[in-house]
Coordinates of C-alpha atoms and ligand atoms in Angstrom, one line a residue:
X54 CA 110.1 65.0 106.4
X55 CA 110.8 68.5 107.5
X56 CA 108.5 70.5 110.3
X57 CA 108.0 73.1 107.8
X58 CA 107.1 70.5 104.7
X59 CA 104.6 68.9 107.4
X60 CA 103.1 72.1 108.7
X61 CA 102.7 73.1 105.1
X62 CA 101.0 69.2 103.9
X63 CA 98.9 69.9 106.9
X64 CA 97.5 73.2 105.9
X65 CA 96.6 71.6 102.5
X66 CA 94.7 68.6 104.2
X67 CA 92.8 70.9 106.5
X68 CA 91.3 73.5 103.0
X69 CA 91.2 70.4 100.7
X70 CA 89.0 68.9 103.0
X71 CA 86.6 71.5 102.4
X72 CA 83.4 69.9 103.8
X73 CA 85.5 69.4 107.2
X74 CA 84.9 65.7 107.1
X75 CA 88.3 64.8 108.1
X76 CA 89.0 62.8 104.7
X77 CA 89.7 64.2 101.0
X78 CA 87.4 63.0 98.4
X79 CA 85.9 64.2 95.5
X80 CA 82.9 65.7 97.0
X81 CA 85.3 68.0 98.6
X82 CA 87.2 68.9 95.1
X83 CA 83.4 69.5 93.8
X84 CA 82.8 71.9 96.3
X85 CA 85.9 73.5 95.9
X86 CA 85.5 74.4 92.3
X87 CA 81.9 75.1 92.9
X88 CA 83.3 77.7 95.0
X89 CA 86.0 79.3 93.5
X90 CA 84.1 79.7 90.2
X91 CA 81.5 81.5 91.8
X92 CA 83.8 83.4 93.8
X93 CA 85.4 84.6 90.0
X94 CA 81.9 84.8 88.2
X95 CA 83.5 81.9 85.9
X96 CA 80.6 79.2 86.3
X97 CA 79.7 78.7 82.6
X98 CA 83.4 80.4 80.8
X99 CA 85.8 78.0 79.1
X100 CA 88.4 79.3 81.6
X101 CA 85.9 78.2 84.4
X102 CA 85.9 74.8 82.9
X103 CA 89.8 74.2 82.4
X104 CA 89.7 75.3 86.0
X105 CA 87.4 72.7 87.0
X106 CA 88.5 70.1 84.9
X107 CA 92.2 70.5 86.0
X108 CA 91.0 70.1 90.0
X109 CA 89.5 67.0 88.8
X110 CA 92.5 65.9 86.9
X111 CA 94.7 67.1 90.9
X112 CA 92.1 65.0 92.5
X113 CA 92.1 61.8 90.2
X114 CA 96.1 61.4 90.6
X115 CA 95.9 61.7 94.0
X116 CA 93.5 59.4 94.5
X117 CA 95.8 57.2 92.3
X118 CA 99.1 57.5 94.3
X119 CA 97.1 58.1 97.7
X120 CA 94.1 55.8 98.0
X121 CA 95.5 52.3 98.7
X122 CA 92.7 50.7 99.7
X123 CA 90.7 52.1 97.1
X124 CA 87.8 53.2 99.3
X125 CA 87.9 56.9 97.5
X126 CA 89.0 58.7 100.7
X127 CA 92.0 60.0 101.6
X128 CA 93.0 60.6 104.8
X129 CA 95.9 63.1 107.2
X130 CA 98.5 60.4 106.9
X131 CA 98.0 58.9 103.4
X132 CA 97.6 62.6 101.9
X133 CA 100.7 62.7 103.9
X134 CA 102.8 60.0 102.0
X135 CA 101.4 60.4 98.8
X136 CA 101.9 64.3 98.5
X137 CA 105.7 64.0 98.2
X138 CA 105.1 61.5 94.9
X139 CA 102.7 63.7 93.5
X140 CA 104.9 66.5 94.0
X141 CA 108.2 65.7 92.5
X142 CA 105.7 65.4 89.3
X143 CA 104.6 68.8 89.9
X144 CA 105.1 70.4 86.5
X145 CA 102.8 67.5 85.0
X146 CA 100.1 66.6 87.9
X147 CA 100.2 69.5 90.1
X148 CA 101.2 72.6 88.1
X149 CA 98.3 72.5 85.4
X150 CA 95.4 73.3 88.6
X151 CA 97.5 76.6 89.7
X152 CA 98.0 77.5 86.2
X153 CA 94.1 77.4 85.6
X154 CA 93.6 79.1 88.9
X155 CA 95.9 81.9 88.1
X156 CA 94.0 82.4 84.8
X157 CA 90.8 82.4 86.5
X158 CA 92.2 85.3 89.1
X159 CA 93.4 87.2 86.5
X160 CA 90.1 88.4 84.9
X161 CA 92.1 90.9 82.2
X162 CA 94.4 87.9 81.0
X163 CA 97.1 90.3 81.1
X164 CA 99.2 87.5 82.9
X165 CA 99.3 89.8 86.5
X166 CA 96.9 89.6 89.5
X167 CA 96.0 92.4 91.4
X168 CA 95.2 91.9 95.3
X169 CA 91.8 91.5 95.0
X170 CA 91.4 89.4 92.5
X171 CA 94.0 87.1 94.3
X172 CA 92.3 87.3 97.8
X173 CA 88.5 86.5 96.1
X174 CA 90.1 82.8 94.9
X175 CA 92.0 82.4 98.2
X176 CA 88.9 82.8 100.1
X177 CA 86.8 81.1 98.3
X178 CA 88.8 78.1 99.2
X179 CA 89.5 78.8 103.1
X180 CA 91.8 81.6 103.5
X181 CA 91.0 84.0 105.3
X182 CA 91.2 87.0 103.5
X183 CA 93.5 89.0 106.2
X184 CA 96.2 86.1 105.7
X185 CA 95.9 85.9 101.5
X186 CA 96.3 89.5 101.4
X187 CA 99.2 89.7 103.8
X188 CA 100.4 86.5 101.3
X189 CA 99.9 88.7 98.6
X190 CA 102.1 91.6 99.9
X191 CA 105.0 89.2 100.5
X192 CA 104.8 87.4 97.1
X193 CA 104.8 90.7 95.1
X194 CA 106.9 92.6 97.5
X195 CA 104.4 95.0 97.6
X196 CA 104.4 96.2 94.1
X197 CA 100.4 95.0 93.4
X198 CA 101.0 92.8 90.7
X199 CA 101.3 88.6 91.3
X200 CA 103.0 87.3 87.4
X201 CA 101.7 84.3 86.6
X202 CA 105.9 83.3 87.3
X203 CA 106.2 84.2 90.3
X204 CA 103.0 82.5 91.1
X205 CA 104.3 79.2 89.6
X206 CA 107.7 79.9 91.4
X207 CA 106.1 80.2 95.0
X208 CA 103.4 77.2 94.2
X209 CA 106.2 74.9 93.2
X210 CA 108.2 76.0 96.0
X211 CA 105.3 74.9 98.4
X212 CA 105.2 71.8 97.7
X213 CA 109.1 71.0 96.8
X214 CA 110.4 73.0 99.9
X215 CA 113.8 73.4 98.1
X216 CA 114.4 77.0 99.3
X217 CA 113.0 77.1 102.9
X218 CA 114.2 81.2 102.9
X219 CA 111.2 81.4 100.3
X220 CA 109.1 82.3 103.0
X221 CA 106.6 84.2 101.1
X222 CA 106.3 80.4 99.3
X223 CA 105.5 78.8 102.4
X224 CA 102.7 81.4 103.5
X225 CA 101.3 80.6 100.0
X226 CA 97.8 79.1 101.7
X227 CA 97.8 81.7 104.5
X228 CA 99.5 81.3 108.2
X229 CA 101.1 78.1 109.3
Ligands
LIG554 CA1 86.1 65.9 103.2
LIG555 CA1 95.3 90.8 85.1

């Protein structure tokens, strides 16, 4: 595997496990979308729900492809191995989580996000702001606006790394 696909499965370990246990599991997924939909005011909105219900749907196939022993915890180096499987299915088990989470950022469901409302969601699950707004600059090359394409372009290209001079993909989760 590439440094760069490495550095950027790391980063994903390190803000999935959200309660810093040093596994993933699903209390960390619960707390994730806990967060974020307070984070959008989108607790008790249908939107809200998809959003939830497609982190659970992220967290049940990776527990499929990653959990070997069936324990319910995933840890560095089986999130490691599994990612890659999960991600050449992107469209189908990946895809469906950042397409909620763009709808939930984009409160106006005008299919653009403005800075803010992209920087509330990344914080909410571990960037710091500083890093999603820089993020933010580099995806929309400063014009303001995230579409919900280019958004699906850059989160895509995170995980696939099939254009590493994408580097506004690869900063997608803040600084490597
Ligand atoms: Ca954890
Ligand atoms: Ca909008």
């Amino acid at each position: 595997m590439g440094a760069l696909l490495n550095q950027k499965y790391e980063k994903l370990f390190s803000l999935l496990d959200i309660n810093g246990d040093g596994v993933i599991a699903e209390d960390d997924f619960e707390l994730m979308a806990n967060r974020v939909l307070a984070a959008a005011n989108e607790e008790r909105t249908a939107k809200g729900q998809k959003y939830a219900d497609a982190m659970m749907n992220y967290w049940r196939a990776l527990r499929e492809t990653a959990d070997v022993d069936g324990d319910g915890r995933i840890d560095q180096e089986e999130f490691r191995q599994a990612l890659g499987r999960v991600s050449v299915n992107f469209d189908t088990l990946v895809g469906p989580l950042y397409q909620a989470g763009f709808q939930l950022a984009d409160r106006d469901d005008d299919g653009l996000v403005g800075k803010q409302e992209f920087v509330t969601v990344l914080a909410a699950i571990g960037v710091p702001a500083t890093e999603a707004g820089a993020t933010f600059d580099g995806l929309t090359e400063q014009s303001g606006q995230l579409s919900k394409e280019r958004f699906m372009t850059a989160s895509a290209q995170y995980y696939r790394n099939e254009d590493p001079a994408d580097n506004a993909s690869h900063l997608l989760f803040g600084a490597l």
